[in-house]
Coordinates of N, CA and C in Angstrom, one line a residue:
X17 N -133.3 64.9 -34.5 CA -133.9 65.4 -35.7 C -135.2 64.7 -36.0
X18 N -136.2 65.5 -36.3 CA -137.4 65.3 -37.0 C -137.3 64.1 -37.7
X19 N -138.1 62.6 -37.8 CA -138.1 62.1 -38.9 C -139.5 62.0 -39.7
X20 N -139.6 61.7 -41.2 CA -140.5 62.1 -41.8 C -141.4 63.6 -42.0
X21 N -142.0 63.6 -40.8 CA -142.9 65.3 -41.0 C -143.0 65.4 -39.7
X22 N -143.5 66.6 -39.0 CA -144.4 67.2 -38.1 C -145.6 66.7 -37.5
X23 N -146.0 66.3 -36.6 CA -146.7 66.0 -36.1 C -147.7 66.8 -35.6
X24 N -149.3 66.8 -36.2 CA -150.3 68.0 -35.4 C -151.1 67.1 -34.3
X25 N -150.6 68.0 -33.3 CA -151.4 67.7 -31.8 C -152.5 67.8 -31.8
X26 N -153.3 67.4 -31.0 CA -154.9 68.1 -30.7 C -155.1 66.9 -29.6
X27 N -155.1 67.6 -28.4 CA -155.2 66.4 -26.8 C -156.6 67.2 -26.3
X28 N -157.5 67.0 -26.7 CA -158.8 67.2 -26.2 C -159.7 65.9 -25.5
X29 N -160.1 66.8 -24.2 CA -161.3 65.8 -23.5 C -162.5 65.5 -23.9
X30 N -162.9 64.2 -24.1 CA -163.9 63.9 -24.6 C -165.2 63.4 -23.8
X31 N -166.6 63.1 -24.1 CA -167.4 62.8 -23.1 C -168.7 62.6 -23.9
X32 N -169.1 61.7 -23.4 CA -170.4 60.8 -24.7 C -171.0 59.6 -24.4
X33 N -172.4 59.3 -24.1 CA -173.2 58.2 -23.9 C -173.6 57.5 -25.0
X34 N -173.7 56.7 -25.4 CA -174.2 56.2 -26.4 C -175.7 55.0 -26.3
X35 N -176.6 55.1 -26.9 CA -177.9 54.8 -26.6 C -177.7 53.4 -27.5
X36 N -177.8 52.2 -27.1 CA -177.3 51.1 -27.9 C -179.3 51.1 -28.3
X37 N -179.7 50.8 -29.9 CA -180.7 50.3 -30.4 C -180.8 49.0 -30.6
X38 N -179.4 48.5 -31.4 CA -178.9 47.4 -31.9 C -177.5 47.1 -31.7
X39 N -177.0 46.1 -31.8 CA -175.7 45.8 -31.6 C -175.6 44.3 -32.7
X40 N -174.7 44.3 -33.8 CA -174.0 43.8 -34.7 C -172.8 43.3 -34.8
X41 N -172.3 42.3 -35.1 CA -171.1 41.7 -35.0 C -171.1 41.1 -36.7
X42 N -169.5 41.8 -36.9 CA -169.5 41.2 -38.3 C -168.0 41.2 -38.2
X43 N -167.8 39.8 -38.6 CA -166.6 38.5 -38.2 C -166.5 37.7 -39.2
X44 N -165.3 37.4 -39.2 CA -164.7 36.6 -39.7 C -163.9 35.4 -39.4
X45 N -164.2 35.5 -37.8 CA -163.9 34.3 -36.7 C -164.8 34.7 -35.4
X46 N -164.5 34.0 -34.2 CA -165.1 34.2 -33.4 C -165.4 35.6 -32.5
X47 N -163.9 35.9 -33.2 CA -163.9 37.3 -31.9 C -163.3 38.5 -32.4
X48 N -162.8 38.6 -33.9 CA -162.0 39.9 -34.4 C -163.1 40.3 -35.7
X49 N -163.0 41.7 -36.0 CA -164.1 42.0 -37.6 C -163.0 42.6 -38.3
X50 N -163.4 42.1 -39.4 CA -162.6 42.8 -40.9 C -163.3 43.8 -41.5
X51 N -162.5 44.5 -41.5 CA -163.1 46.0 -41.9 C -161.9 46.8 -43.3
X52 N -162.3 47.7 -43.4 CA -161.5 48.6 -44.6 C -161.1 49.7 -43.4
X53 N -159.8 50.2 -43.7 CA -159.6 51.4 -43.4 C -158.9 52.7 -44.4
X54 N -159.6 53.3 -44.9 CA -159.1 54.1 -46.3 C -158.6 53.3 -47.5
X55 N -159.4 52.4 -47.5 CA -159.7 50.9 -48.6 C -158.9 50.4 -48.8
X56 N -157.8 50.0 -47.5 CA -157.6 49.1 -47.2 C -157.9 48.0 -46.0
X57 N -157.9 47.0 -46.3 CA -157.9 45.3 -45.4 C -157.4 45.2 -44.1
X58 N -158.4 45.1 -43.1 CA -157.7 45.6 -42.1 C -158.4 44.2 -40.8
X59 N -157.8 43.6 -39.8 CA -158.6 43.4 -38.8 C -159.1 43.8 -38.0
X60 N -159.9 44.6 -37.0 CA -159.8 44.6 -35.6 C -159.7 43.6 -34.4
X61 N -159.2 43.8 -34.0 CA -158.7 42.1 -32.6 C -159.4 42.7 -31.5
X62 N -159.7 41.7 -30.5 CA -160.5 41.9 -29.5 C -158.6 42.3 -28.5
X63 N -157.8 41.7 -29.0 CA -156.7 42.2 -27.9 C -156.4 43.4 -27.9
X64 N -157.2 44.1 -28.8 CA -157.3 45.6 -28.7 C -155.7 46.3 -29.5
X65 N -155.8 45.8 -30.7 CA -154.8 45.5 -32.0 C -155.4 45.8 -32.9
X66 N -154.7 46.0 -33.9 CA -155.0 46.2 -35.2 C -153.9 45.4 -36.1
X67 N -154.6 44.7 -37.5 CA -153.6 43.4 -38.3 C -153.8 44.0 -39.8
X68 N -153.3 44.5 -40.3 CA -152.9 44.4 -41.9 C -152.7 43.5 -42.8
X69 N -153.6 42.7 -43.2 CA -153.2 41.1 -43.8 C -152.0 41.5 -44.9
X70 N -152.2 42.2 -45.5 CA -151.2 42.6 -47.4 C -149.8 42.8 -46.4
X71 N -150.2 43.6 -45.4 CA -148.2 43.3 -45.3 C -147.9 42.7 -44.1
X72 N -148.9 42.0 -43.4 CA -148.7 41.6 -42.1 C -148.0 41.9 -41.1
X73 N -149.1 43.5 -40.7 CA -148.1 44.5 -39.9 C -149.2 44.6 -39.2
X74 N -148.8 44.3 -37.3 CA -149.6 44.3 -36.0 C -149.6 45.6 -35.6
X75 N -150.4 46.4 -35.1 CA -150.4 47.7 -35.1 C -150.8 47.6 -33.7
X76 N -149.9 48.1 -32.4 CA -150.2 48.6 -31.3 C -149.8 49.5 -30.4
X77 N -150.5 49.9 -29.6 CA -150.8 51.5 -28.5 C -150.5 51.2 -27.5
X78 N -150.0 52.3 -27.0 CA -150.0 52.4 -25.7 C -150.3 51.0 -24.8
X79 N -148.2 50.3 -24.8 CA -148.8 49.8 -23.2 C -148.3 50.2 -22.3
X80 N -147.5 51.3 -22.1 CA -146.9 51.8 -21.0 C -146.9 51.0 -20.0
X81 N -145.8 50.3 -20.4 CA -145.1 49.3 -19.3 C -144.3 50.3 -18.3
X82 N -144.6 50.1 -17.3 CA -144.1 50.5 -16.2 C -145.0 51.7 -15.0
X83 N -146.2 51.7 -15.6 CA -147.1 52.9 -15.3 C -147.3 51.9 -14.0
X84 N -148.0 50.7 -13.7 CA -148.3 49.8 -12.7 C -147.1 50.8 -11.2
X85 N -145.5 50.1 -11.8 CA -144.7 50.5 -10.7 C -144.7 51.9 -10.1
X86 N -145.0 52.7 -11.3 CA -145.0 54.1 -11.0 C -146.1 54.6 -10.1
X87 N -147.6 53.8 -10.3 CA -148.5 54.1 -9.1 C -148.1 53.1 -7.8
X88 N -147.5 52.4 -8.1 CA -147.5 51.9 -6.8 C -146.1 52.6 -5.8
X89 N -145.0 53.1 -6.3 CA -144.2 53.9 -5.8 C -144.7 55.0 -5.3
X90 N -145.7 55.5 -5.5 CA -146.5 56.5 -4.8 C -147.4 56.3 -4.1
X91 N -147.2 55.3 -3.8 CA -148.5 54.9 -2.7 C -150.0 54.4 -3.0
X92 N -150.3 54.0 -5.0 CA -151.4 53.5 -5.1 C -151.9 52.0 -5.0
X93 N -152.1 51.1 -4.4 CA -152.3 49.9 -4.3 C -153.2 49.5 -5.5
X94 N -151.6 49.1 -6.8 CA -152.5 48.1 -7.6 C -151.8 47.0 -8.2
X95 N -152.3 45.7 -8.6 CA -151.2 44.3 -8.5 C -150.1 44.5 -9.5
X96 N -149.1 43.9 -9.2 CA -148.0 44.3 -9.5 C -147.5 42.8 -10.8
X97 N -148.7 42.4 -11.3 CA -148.7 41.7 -12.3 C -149.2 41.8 -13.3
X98 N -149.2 42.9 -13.5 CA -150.4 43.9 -14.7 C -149.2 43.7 -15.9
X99 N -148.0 44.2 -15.5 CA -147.2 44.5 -16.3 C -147.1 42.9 -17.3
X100 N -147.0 41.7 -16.3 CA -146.7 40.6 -16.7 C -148.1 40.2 -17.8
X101 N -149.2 40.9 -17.5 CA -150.3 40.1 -17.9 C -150.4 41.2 -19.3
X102 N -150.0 42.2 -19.2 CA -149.6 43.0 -20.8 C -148.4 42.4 -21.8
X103 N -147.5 41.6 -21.1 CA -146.6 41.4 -21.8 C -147.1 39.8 -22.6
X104 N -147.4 39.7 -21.7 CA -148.1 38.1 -22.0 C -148.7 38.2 -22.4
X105 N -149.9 39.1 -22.6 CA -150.7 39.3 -24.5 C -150.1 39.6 -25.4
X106 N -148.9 40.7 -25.3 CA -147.7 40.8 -26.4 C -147.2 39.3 -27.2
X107 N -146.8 38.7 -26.4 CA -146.4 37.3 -27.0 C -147.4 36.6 -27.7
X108 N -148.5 36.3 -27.2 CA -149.4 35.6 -26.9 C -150.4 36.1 -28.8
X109 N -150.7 37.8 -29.1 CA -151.2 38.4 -30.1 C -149.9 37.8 -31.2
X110 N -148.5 37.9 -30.9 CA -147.8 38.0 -32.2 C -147.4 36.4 -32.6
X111 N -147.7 35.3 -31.6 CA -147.8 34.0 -31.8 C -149.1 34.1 -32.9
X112 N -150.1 34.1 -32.5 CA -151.2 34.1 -33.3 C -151.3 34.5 -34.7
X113 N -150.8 35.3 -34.5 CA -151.0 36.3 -36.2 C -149.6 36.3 -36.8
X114 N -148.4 36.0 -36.2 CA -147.6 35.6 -36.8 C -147.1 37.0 -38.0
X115 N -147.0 38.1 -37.3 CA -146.5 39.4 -38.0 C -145.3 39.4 -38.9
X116 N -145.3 40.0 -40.0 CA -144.2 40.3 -40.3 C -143.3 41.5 -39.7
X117 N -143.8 42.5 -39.2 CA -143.9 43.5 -38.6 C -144.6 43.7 -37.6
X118 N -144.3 44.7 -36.2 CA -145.2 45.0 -35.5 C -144.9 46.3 -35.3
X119 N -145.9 47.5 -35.0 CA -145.9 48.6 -35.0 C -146.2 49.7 -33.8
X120 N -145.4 49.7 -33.0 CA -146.0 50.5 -31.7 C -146.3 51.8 -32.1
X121 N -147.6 52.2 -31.8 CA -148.0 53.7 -31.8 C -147.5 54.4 -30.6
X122 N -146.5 54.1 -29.6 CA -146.3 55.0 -28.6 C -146.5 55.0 -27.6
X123 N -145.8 55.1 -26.8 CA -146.0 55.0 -24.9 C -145.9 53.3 -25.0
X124 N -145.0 53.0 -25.4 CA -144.1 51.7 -25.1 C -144.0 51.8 -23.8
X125 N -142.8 52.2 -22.7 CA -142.8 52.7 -21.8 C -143.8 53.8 -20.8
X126 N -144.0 53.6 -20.0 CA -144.6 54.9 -19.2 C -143.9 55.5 -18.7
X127 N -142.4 54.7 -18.4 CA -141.4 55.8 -17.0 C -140.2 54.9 -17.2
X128 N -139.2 55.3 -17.0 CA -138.1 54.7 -16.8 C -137.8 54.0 -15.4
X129 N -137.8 52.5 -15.9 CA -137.6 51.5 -14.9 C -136.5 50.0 -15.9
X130 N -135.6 50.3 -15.4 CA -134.2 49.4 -15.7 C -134.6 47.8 -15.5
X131 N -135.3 47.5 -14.5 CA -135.6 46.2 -14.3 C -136.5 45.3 -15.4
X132 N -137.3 46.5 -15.4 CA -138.7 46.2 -16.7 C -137.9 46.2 -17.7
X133 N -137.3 47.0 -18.1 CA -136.5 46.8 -19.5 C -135.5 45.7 -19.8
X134 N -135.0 45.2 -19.0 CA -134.3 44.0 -18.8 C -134.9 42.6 -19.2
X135 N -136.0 42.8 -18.4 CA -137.4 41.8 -18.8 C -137.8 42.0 -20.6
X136 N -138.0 42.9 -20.5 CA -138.6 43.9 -21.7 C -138.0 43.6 -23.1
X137 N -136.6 43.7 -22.8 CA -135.4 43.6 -23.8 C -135.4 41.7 -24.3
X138 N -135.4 41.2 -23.2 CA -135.0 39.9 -23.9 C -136.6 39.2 -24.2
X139 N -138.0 39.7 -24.0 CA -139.2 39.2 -24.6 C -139.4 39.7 -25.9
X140 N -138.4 41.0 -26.5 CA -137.9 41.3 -27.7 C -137.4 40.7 -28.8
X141 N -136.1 40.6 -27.8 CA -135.3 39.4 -28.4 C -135.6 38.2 -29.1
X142 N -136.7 37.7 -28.5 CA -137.2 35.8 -28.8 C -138.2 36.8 -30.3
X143 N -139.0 37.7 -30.4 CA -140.1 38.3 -31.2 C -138.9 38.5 -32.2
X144 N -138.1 39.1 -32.3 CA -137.4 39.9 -33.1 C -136.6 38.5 -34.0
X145 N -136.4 37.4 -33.4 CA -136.3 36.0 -34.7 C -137.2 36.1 -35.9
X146 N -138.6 36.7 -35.8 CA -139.0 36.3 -36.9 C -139.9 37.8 -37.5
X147 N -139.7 38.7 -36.4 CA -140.3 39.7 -36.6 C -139.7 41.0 -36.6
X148 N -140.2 42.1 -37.9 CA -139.3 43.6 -37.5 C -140.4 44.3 -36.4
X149 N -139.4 45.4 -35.6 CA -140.4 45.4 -34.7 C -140.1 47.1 -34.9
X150 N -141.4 48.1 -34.9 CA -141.0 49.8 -35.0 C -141.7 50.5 -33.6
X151 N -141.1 51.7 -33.3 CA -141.9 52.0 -32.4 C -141.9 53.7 -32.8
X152 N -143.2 54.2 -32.7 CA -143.3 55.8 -33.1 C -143.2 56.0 -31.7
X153 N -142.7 56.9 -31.8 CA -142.3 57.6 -30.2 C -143.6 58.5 -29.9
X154 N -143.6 57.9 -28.5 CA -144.9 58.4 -27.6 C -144.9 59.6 -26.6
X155 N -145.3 60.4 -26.1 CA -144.5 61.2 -25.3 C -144.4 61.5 -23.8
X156 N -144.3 59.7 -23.7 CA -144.1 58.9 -22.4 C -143.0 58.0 -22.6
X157 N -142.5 57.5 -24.0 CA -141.0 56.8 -24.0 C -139.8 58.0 -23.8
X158 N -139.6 57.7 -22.8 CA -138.6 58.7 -22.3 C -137.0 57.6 -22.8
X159 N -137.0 56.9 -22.7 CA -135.8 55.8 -22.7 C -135.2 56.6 -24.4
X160 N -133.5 56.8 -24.1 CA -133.5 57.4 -25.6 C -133.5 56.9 -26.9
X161 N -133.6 56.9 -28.1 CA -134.1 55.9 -29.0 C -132.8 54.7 -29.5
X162 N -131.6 55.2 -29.2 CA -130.5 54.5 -29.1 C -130.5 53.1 -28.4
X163 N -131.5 53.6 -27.2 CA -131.5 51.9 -26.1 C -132.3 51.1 -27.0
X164 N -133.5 51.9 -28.0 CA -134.5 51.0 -28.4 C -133.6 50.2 -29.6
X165 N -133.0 50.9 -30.4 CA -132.5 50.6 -31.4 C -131.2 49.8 -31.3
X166 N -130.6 49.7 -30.1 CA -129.3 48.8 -29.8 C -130.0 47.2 -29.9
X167 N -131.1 47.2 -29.4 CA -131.9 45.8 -29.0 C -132.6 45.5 -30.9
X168 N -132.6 46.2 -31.7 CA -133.1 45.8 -33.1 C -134.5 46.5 -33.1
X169 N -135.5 47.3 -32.4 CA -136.4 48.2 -32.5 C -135.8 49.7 -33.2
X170 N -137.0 49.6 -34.4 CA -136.2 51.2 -35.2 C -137.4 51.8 -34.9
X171 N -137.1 53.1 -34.5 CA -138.0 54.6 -34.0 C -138.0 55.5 -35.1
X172 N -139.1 55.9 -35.1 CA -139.5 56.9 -35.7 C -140.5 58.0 -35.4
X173 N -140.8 59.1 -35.6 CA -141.7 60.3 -35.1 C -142.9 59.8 -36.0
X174 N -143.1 59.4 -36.8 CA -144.5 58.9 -38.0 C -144.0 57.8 -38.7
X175 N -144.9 57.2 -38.7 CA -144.5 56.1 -39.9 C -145.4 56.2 -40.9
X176 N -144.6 55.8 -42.3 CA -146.2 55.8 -43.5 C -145.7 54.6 -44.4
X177 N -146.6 54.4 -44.8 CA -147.3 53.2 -45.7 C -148.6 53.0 -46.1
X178 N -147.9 53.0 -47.0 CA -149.2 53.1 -48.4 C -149.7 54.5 -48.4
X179 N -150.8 54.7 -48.1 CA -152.1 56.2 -47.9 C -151.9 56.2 -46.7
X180 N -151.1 55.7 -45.5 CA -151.5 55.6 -44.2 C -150.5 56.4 -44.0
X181 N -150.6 57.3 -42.6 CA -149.6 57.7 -41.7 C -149.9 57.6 -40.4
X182 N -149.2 56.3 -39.7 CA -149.0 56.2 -38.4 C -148.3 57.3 -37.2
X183 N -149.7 57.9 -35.9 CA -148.6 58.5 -35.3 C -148.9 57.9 -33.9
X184 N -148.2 58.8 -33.0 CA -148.9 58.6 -31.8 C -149.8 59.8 -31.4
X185 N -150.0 60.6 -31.7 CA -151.3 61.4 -31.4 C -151.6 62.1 -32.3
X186 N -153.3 62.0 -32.5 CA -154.1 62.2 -33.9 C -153.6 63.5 -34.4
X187 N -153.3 63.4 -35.6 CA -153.5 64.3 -36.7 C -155.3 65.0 -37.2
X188 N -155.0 66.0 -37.1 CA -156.7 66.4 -37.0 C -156.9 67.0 -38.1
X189 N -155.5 67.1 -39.3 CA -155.6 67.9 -40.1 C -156.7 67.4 -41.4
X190 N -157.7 67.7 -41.6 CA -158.4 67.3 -42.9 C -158.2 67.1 -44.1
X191 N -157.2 68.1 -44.5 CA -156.8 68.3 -45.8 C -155.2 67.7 -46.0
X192 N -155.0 66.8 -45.1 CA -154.0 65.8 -45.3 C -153.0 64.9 -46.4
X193 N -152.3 64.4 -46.9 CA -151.9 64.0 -48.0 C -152.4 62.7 -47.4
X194 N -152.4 61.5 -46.1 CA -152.2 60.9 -45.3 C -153.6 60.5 -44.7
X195 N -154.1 58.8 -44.8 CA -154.8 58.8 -43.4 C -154.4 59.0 -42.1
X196 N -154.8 59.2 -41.3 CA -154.1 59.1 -39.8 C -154.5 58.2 -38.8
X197 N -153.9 57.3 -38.1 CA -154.2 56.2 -37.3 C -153.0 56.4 -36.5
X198 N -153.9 56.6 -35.2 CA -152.8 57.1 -33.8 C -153.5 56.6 -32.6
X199 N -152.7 56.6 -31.3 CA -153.1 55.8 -30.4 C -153.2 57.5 -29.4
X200 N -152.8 57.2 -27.9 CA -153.1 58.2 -26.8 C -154.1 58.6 -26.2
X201 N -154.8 58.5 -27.1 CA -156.4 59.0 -26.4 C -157.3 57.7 -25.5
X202 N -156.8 56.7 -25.7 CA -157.6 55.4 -24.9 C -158.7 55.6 -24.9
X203 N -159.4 55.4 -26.3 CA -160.8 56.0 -26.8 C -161.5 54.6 -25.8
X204 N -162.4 55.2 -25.0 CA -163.7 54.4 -25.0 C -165.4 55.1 -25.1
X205 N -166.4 54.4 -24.8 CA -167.9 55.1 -25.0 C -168.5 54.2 -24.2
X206 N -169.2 55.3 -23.5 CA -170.3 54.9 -22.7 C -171.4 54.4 -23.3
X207 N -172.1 53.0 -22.7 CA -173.1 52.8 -23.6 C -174.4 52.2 -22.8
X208 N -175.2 52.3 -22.9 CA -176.8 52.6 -22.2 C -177.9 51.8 -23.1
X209 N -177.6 50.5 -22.3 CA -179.2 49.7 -22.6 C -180.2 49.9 -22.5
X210 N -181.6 49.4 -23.2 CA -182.9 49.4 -22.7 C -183.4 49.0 -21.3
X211 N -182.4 48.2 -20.8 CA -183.0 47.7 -19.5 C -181.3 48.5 -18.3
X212 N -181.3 49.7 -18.9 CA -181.1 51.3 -18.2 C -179.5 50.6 -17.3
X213 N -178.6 49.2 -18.2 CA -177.2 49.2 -17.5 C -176.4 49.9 -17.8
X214 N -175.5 50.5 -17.7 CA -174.1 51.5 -18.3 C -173.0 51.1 -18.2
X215 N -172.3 50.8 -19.2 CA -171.0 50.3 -19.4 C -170.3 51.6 -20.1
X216 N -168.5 51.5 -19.5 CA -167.6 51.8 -20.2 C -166.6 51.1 -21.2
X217 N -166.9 51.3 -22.0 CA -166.0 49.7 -23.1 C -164.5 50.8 -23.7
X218 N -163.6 50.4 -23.9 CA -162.3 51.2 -25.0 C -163.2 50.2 -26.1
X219 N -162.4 51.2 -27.3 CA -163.3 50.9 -28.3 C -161.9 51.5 -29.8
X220 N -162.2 51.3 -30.6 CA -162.0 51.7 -31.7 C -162.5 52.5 -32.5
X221 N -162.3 53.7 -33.1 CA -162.8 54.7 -33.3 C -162.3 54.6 -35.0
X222 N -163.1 54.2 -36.0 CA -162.9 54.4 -37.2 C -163.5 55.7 -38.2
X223 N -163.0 56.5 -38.2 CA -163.8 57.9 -39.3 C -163.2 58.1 -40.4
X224 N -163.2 59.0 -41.0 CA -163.5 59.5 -42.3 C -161.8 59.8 -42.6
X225 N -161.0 60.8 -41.9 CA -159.5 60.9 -42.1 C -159.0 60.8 -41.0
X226 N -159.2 59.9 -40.0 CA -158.2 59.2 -38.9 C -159.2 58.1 -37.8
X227 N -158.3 57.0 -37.5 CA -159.1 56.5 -36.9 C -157.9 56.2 -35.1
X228 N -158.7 56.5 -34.1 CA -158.1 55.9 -33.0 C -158.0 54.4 -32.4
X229 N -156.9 54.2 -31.8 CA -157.1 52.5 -31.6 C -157.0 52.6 -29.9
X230 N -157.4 51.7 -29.2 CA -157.2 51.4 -27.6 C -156.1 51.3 -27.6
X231 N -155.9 51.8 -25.7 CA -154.8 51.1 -25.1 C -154.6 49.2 -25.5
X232 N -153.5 49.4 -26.1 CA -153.0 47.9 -25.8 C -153.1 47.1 -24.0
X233 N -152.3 48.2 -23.2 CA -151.5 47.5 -22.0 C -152.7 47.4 -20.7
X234 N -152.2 46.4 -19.9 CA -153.2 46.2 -18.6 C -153.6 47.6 -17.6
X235 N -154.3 48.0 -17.4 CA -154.4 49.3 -16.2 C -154.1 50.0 -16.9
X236 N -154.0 50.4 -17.9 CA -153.4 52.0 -18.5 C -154.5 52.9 -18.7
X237 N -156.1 52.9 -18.0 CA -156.9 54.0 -18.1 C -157.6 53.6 -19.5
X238 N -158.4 54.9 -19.3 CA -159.0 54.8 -20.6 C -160.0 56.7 -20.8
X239 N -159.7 57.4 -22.2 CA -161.0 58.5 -22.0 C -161.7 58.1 -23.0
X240 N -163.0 58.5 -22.7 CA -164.6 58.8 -22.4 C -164.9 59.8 -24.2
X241 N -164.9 59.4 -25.2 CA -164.4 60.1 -26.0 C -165.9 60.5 -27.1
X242 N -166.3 61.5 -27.5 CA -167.3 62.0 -28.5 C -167.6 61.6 -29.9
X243 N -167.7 60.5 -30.5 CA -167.7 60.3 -31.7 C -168.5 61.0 -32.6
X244 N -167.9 61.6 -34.0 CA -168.8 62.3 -35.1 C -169.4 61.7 -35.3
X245 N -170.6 62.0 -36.4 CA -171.5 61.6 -36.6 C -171.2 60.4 -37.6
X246 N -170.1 60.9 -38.5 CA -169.7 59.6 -39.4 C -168.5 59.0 -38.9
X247 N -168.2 58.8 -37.4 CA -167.5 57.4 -37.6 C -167.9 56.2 -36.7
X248 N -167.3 55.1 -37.1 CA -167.7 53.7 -36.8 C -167.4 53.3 -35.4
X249 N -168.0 52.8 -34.5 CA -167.4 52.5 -33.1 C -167.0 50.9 -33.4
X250 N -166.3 50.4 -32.8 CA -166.2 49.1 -32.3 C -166.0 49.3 -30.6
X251 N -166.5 48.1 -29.7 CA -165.8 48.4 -28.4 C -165.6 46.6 -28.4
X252 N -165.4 46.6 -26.8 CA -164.3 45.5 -27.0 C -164.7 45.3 -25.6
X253 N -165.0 43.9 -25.6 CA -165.6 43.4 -23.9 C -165.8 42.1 -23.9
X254 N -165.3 41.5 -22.9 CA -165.4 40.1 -23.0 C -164.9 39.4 -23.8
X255 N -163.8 39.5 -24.4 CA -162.9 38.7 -25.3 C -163.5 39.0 -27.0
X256 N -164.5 40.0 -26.9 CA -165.4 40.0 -28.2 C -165.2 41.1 -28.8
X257 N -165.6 41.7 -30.3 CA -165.7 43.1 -30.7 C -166.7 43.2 -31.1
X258 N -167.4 44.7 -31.1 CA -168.6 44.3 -31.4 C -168.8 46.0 -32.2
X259 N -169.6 46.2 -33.2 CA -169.8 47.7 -33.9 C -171.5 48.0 -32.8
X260 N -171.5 49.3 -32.9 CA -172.3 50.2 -32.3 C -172.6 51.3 -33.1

């Protein structure tokens, strides 16, 4: 059964250079910016996260743990410590900020793999002492919501709080009751210095009624995405965030 509401799809390819003039950094430490998101208090993290100070709720995307094994069972040669080096910022983000909550937008999982989840389950476990932990279903967690929920993770199709509604893939609807903040699209932008370098950065996409957040996880891709005219970039490179 459905929980909360319906979910509107819209999986469109995106594609966009961006001409850097200036580049700004506005912080509140060395490496994350505080921002508003539908006027609320928000962080952006360079670990490619999102922090709610008022209720101290960690908001993250897509790490599709298990995507690594899955190319490499097909014959793609790539290290097989990606997984470890995603989980180990998991720990590593909710040490730091010390969540009362953390919020998966989705694609927790990439594929069913019993070993990973084994691992998976008990780096849970140690988080789940001091933390609730939610995951909106992605439509890459294949695992059924019962395994998530036996281990103390509660699932849901949307989550909301406050003015916000958490999904995993954007809501496009304008005339919404709901901001929308969803993950899946592994937003990044191309971006083009004066002295003619080109970089691809994931980035943060903050607009007007939804904003997208990066892949969390190691190797998990990234698209190339069009930003409107009125919303905010951040991208994220070198341990830093930076607005564009």
């Amino acid at each position: 059964m459905m929980k909360l509401f319906m979910l509107y799809v819209n999986r469109t390819d995106y594609s966009k250079t961006l001409f850097i003039t200036f580049v700004y950094i506005i912080k509140t430490s060395d490496t994350l910016i505080l921002t508003k998101i539908s006027n609320i208090q928000c962080q952006l993290l360079p670990e490619k996260a999102l922090f709610f100070p008022e209720n101290r709720m960690l908001v993250i995307s897509d790490l599709h743990i298990g995507k690594i094994g899955f190319f490499r069972k097909n014959g793609i040669p790539l290290p097989a410590t990606s997984v470890l080096t995603t989980i180990e910022k998991l720990q590593k983000v909710v040490e730091v900020y010390s969540p009362d909550t953390v919020l998966f937008l989705g694609d927790l999982f990439h594929t069913f793999d019993d070993s990973l989840w084994s691992f998976f389950s008990e780096v849970i476990s140690k988080i789940l002492h001091r933390t609730g932990i939610i995951l909106v279903s992605g439509n890459h967690d294949v695992f059924p919501n019962e395994k998530y929920e036996v281990i103390g993770i509660k699932v849901c199709d949307v989550f909301i709080w406050n003015n916000l509604c958490f999904s995993h893939e954007p809501q496009e609807d304008e005339g919404a009751l709901f901001y929308n903040i969803a993950g899946h699209i592994h937003p990044a932008v191309r971006i083009s210095s004066r002295g003619k370098q080109n970089l691809r950065l994931p980035c943060f996409c903050i607009g007007k009624s939804r904003s997208l957040l990066p892949s969390f996880g190691h190797f998990t891709g990234s698209h190339t995405i069009t930003p409107h005219k009125d919303d905010n970039i951040f991208v994220i490179g070198e341990g830093a965030i930076f607005s564009v």
